[in-house]
Coordinates of C-alpha atoms in Angstrom, one line a residue:
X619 CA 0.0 0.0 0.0
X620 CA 1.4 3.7 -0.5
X621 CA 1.9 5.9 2.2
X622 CA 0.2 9.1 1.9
X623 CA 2.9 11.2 1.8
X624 CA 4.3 9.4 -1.6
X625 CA 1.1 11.1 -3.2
X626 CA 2.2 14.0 -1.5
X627 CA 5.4 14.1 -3.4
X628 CA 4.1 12.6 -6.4
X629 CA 1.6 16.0 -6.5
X630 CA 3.6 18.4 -5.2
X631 CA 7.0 18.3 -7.6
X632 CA 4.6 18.6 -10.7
X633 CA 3.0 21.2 -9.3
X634 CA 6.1 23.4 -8.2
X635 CA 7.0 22.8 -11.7
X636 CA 3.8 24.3 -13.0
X637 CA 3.4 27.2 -10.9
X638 CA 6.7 29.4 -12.3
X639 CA 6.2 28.6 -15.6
X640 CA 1.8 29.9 -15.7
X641 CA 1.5 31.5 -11.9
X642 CA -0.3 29.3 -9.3
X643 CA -3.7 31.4 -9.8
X644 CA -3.6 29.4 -13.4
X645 CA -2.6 26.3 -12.8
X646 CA -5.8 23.4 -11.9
X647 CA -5.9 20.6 -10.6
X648 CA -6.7 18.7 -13.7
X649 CA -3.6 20.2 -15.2
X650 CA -1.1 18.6 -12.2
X651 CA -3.1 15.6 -12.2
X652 CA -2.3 15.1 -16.4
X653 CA 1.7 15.8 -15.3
X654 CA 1.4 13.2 -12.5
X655 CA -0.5 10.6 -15.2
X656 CA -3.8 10.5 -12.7
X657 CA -6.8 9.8 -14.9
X658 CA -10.7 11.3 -13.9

């Protein structure tokens, strides 16, 4: 089973890559989820 803070991680470095490049106000959740590979 995966520890919750893998997910954590898994989230967050996508996401820190997202926000300097289009500003955090921009950037959804749907678009970290596609970097991260979690389908709807």
């Amino acid at each position: 089973m995966r520890e919750p803070g893998d997910r954590r991680e898994a989230l967050l470095d996508p996401a820190a890559a997202l926000f300097p490049r289009q500003g955090g106000a921009a950037t959804t959740g749907r678009q970290v989820a596609d970097e991260v590979g979690i389908l709807s």
